[in-house]
Tab-separated table of C-alpha atoms and ligand atoms in Angstrom:
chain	number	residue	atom	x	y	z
A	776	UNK	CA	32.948	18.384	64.222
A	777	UNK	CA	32.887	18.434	60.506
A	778	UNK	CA	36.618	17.168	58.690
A	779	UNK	CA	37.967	18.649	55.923
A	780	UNK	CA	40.479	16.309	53.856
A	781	UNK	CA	42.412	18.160	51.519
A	782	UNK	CA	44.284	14.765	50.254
A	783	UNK	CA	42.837	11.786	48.245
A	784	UNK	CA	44.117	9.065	50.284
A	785	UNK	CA	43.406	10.256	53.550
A	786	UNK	CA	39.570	10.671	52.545
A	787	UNK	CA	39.700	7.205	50.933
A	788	UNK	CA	41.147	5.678	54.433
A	789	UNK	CA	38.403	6.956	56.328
A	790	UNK	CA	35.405	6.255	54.404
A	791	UNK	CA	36.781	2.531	53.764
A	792	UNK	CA	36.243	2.250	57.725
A	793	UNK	CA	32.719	3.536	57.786
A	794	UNK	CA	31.884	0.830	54.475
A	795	UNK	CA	33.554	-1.888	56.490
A	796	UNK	CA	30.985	-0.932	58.922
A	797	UNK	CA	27.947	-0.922	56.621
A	798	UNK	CA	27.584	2.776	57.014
A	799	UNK	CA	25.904	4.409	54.270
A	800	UNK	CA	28.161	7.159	52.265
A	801	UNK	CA	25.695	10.242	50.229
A	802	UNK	CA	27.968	12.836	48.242
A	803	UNK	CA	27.261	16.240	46.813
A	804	UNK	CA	29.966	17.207	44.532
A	805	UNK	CA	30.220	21.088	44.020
A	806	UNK	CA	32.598	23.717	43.218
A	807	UNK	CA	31.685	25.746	46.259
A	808	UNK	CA	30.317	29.224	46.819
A	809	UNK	CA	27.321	27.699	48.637
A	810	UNK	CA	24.067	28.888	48.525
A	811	UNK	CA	20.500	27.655	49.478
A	812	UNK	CA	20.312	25.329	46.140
A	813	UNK	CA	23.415	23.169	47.418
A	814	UNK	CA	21.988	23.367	51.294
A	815	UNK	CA	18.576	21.603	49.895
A	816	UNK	CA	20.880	18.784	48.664
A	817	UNK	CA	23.190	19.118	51.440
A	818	UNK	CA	20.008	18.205	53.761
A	819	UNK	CA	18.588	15.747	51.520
A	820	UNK	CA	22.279	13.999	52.175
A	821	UNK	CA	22.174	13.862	55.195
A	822	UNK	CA	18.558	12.771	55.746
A	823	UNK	CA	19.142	9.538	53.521
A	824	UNK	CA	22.895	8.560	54.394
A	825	UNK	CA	24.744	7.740	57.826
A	826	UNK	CA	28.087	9.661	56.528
A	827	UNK	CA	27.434	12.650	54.064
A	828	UNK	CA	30.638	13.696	51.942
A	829	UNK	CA	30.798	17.321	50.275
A	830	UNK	CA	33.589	18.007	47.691
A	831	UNK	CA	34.427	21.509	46.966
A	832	UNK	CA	36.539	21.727	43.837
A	833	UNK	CA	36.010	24.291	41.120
A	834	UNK	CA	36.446	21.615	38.309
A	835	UNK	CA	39.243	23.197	35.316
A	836	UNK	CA	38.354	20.706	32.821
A	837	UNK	CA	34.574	21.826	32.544
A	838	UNK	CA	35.502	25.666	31.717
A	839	UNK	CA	36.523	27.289	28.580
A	840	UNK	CA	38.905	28.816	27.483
A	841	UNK	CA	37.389	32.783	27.862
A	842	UNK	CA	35.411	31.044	31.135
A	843	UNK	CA	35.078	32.131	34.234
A	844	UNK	CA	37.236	29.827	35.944
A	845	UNK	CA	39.805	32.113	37.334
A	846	UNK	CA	37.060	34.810	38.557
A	847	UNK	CA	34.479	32.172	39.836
A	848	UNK	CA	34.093	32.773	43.435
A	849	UNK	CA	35.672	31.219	46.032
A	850	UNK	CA	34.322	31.209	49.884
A	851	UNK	CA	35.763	28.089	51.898
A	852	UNK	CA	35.305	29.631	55.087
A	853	UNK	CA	31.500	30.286	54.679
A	854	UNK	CA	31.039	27.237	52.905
A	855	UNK	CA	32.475	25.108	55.970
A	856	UNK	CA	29.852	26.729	58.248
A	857	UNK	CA	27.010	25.969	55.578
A	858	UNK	CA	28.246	22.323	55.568
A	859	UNK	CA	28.341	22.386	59.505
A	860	UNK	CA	24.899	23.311	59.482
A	861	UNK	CA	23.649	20.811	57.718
A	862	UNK	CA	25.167	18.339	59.590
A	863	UNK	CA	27.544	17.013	56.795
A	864	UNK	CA	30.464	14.618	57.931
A	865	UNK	CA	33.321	15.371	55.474
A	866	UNK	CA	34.437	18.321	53.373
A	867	UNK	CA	37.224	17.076	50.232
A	868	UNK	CA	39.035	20.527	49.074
A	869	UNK	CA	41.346	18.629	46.738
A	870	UNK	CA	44.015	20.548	44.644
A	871	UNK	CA	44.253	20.179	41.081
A	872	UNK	CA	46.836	17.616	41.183
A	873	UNK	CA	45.174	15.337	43.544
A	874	UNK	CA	42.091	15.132	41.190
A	875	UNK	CA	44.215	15.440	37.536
A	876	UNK	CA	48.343	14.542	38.388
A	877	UNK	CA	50.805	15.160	35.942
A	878	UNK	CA	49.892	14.106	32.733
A	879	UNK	CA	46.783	12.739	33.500
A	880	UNK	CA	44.943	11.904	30.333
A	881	UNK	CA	41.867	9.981	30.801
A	882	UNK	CA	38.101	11.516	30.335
A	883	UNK	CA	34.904	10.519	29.837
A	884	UNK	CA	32.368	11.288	26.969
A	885	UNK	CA	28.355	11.168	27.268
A	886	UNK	CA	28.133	11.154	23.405
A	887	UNK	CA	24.922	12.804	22.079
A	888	UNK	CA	23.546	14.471	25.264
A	889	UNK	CA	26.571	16.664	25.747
A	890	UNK	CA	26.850	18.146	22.484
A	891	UNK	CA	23.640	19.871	22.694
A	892	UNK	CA	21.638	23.115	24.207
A	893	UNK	CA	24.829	23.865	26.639
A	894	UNK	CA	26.925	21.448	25.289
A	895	UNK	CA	26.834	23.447	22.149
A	896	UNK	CA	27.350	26.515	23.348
A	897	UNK	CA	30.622	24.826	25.621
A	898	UNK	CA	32.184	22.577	23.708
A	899	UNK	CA	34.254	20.238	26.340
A	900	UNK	CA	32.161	21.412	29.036
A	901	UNK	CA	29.973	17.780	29.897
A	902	UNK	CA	33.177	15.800	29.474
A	903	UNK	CA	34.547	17.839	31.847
A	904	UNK	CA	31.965	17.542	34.388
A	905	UNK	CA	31.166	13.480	33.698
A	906	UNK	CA	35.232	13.152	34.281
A	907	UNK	CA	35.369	14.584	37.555
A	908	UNK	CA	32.178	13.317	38.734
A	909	UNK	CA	33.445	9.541	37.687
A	910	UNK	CA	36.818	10.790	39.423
A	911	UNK	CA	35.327	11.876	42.854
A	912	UNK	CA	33.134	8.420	42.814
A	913	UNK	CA	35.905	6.504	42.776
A	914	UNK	CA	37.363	8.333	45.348
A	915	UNK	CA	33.975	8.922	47.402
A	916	UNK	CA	32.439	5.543	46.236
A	917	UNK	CA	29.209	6.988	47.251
A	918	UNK	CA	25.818	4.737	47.675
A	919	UNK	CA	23.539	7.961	46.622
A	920	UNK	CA	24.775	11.312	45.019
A	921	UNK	CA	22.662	14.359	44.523
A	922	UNK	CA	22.157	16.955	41.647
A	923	UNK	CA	20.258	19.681	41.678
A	924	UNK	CA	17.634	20.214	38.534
A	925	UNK	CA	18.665	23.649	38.288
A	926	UNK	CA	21.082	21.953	36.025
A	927	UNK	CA	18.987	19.524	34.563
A	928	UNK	CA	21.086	18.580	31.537
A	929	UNK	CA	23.841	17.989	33.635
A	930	UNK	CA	21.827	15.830	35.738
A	931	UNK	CA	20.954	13.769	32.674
A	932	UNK	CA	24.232	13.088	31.378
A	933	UNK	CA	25.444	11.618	34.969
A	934	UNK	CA	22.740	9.699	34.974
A	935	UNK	CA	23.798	8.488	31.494
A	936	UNK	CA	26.708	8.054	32.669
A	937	UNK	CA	26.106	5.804	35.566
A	938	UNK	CA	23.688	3.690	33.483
A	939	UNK	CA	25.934	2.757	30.722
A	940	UNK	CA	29.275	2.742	33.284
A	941	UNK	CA	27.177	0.581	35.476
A	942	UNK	CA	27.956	2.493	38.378
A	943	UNK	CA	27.185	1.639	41.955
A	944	UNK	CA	25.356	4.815	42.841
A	945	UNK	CA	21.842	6.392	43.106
A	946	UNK	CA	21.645	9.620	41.497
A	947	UNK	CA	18.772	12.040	43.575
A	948	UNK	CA	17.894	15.170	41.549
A	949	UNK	CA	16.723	17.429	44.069
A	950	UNK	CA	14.169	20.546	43.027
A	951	UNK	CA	15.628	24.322	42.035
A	952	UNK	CA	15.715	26.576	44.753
A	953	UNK	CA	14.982	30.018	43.826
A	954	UNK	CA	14.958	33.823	44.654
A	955	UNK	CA	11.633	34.916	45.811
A	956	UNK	CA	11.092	36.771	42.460
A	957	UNK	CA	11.622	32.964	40.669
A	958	UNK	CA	15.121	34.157	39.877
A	959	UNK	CA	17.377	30.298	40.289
A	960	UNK	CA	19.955	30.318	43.069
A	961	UNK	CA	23.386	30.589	41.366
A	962	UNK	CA	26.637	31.131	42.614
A	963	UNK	CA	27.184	33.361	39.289
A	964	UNK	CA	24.382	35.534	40.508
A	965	UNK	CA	26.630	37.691	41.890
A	966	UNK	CA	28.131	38.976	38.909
A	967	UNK	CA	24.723	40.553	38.463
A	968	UNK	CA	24.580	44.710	38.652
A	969	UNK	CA	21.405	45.510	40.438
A	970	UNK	CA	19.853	46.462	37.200
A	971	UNK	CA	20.879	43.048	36.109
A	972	UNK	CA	19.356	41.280	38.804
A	973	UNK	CA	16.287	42.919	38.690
A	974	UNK	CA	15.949	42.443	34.652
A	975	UNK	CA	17.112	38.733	35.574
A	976	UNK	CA	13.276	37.379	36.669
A	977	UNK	CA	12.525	37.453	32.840
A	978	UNK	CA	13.614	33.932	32.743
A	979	UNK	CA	11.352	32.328	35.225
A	980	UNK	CA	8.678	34.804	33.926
A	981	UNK	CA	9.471	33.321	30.387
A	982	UNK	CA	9.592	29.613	31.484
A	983	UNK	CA	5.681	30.101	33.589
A	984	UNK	CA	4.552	31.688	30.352
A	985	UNK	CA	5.529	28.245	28.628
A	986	UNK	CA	4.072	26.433	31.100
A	987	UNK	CA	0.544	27.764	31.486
A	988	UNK	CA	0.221	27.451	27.528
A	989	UNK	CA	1.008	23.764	28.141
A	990	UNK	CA	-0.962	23.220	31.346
A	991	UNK	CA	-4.205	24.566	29.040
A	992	UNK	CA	-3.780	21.797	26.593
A	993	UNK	CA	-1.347	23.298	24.084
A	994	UNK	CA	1.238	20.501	23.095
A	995	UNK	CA	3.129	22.346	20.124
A	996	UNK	CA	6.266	22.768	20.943
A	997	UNK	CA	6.776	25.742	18.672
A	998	UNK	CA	3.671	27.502	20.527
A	999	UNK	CA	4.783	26.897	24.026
A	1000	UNK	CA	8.564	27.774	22.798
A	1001	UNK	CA	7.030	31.174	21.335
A	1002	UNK	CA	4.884	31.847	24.242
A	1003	UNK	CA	9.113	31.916	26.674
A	1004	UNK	CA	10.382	33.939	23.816
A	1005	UNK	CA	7.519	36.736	23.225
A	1006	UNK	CA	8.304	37.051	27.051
A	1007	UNK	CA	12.313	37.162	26.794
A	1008	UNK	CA	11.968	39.939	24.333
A	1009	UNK	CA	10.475	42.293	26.681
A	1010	UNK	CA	13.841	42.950	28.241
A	1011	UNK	CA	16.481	43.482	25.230
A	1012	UNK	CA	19.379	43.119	27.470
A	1013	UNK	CA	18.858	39.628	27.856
A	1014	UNK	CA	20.529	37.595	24.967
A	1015	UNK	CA	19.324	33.954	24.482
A	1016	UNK	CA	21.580	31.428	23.449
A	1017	UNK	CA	18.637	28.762	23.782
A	1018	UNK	CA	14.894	28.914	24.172
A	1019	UNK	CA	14.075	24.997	23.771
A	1020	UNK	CA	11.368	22.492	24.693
A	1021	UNK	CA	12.929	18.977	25.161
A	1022	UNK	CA	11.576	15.347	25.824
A	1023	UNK	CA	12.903	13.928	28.810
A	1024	UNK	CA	15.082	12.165	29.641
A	1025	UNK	CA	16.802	12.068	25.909
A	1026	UNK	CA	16.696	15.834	25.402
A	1027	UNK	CA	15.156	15.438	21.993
A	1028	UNK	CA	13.010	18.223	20.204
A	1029	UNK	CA	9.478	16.641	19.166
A	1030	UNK	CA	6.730	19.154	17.131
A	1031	UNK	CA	4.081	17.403	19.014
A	1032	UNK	CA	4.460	17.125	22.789
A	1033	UNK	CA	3.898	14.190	24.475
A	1034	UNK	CA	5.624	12.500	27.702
A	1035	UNK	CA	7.840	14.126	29.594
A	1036	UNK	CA	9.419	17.583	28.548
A	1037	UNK	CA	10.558	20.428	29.721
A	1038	UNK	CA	11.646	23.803	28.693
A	1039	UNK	CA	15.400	24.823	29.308
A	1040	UNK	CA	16.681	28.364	28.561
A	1041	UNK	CA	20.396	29.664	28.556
A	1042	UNK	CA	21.422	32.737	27.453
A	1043	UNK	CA	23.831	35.845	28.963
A	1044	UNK	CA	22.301	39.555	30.833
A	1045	UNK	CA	25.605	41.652	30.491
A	1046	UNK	CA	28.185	39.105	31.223
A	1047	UNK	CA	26.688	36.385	33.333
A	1048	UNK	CA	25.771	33.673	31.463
A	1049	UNK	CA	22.563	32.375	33.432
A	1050	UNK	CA	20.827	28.934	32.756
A	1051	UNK	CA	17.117	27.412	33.715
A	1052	UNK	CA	14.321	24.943	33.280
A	1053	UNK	CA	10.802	24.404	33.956
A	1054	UNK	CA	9.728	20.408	33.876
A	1055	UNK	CA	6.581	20.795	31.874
A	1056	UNK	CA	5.234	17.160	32.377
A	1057	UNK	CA	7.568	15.387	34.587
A	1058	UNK	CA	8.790	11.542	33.517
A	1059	UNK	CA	11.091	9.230	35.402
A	1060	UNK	CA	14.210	11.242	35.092
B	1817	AMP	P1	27.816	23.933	41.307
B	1817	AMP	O1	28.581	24.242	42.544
B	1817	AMP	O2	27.256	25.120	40.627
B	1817	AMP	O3	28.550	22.992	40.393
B	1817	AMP	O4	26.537	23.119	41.792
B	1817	AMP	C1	26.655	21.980	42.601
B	1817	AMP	C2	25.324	21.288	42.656
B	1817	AMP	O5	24.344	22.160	43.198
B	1817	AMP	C3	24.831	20.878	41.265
B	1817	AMP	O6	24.252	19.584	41.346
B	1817	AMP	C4	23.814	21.939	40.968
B	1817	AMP	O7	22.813	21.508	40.071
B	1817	AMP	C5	23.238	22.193	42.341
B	1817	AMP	N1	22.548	23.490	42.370
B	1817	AMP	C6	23.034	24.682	41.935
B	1817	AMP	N2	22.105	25.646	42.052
B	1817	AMP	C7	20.992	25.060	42.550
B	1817	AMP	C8	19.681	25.525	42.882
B	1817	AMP	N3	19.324	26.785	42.727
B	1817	AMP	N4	18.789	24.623	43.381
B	1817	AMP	C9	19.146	23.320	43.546
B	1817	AMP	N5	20.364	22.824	43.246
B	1817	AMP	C10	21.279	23.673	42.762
C-alpha cells in the first residue's frame, strides 16, 4: 500500500530505516496534476531504486507574481492512484510551512543558466525551483532523481546545481512524452480551449521543421532557427517569447553549430504559456 507523509520528519524517520538497510531511495519531485510525462519517470523510479519517493508540492517560490500559482490544478486523489500504479513507495504532500517555516530565508542561485530563455521571461523562477529541489534532497536524500526533458533547462540547472553543490545524487533526464499530434504532455494543457489545443501542434511542427534542416547538413543556427519560426507564423495566435537554438549543456547561442544543441521554444496560445525542445544533436547532458 502506497504512504502518503504529509510531515517532514515522519518521511525523514522512515527512509533513514530503509538507508540503514542499504536500500536504494529514487525521487521524482513534482507539483502534481499527473499525467503520462511524470508516469514515464515514475516507472523509470521504480525500475532503478528499491524505495521510490514522489513529492507533490506546487512550489510558491518558482511562480510570479501574475502566475498561475493559485489556479494551477490540483488532483491528489487521482494522482495517488497514478503513483499506486506505478508501484511507487511514498507520496510527501508537504504544506508550505513544512518546506519554507516562518521566516525562512535561504535560496539557491544557478547564476548564468537561470537568467536566460525562461529565466528571462521569469525572473526568480530557477531559484525557486533549485531551492526546493535542494530542500526536498535533504529531506529525501535520494541516490537517483529524475527530470523530465520536457523541461530541459530546468534539467540543466539541477544538474548545475548538484555538480557545483557536490551533491550525492544521480540526476536521470527521462524523454518528453507527448500527445499523439507531438503536442508535450503538460499539466497546463488544460487551460487550452479546443481551438487552442488544436492550434497548439504548431510547436512540435515548428521544432521537426528545425530539425530536418539540421539532420540535412545545415549547421547555421540562424537557418535552422528561421526554418521553427516561418512555421510558428502560420498560426498568429501563437505568441513566441523564444525561438532559440542552444549548445548543450551551457545553453549558449553559437552562429555555427557544432556539438550538442538543441532548439527550445516558449511562448503563450491565449493564456497558457506552453514550453518545448527538440535535442538536435544530443551530448552528455
Ligand atoms: P511538474 O509537475 O510540471 O513540475 O513536472 C514534474 C516533472 O515531470 C519535471 O521533471 C518535468 O520535467 C516532468 N515532466 C513534465 N511533463 C513531462 C513530459 N511531457 N514528459 C516527460 N516529463 C515531463
Amino acid at each position: 500500500m502506497i504512504k502518503v507523509f504529509t510531515r517532514v520528519k515522519d518521511l525523514r524517520a522512515v527512509l533513514e530505516k530503509h538507508k540503514s538497510q542499504g536500500d536504494s531511495i529514487g525521487f521524482v519531485p513534482t507539483m502534481g496534476a499527473l499525467h503520462e510525462g511524470h508516469e514515464s519517470l515514475l516507472k523509470e523510479a521504480v525500475k532503478e531504486n528499491k524505495i521510490n519517493v514522489l513529492s507533490i508540492f506546487v512550489n510558491p517560490t518558482q511562480f510570479g507574481p501574475n502566475e498561475d500559482f493559485s489556479k494551477y490544478p490540483r488532483t491528489l486523489e487521482e494522482d495517488l492512484k497514478i503513483a499506486a500504479r506505478a508501484g511507487i513507495t511514498y507520496v510527501f504532500t508537504p504544506s508550505e510551512k513544512d518546506i519554507y517555516p516562518e521566516g525562512y530565508a535561504s535560496f539557491i542561485t544557478v547564476e548564468g543558466l537561470s537568467d536566460i530563455l525562461c529565466g528571462a521571461f521569469r525572473p526568480g523562477h530557477f531559484r525557486g525551483v533549485a531551492t526546493v529541489v535542494h530542500r526536498l534532497f535533504q529531506i529525501v536524500k535520494p541516490d537517483r532523481s529524475y527530470f523530465g526533458q520536457k523541461d530541459l533547462q530546468q534539467c540543466l540547472v539541477i544538474q548545475k546545481m548538484v555538480k557545483d553543490l557536490d551533491l550525492p545524487v544521480e540526476i536521470k533526464i527521462c524523454t518528453t512524452v507527448r500527445e499523439a499530434d507531438g503536442l508535450a504532455k503538460s499539466s497546463r494543457n488544460r487551460y487550452l480551449s479546443a481551438e487552442e489545443r488544436e492550434k497548439s501542434t504548431v510547436i512540435f511542427r515548428a521544432m521537426k521543421a528545425a530539425k530536418n534542416l539540421y539532420d540535412s547538413g545545415n549547421r547555421s543556427s540562424a537557418e535552422v532557427m528561421a526554418a521553427a519560426k516561418s512555421v510558428l507564423e502560420t498560426v498568429a495566435d501563437f505568441k513566441p517569447q523564444y525561438v532559440e537554438v542552444r549548445s548543450l549543456p551551457n545553453l549558449v547561442a553559437q552562429e555555427n553549430l557544432k556539438g550538442g544543441c538543441a532548439i527550445l521554444i516558449a511562448g503563450y496560445l491565449g493564456s497558457t504559456r506552453l514550453i518545448d525542445n527538440l535535442i538536435l544533436e544530443s551530448s552528455i547532458l
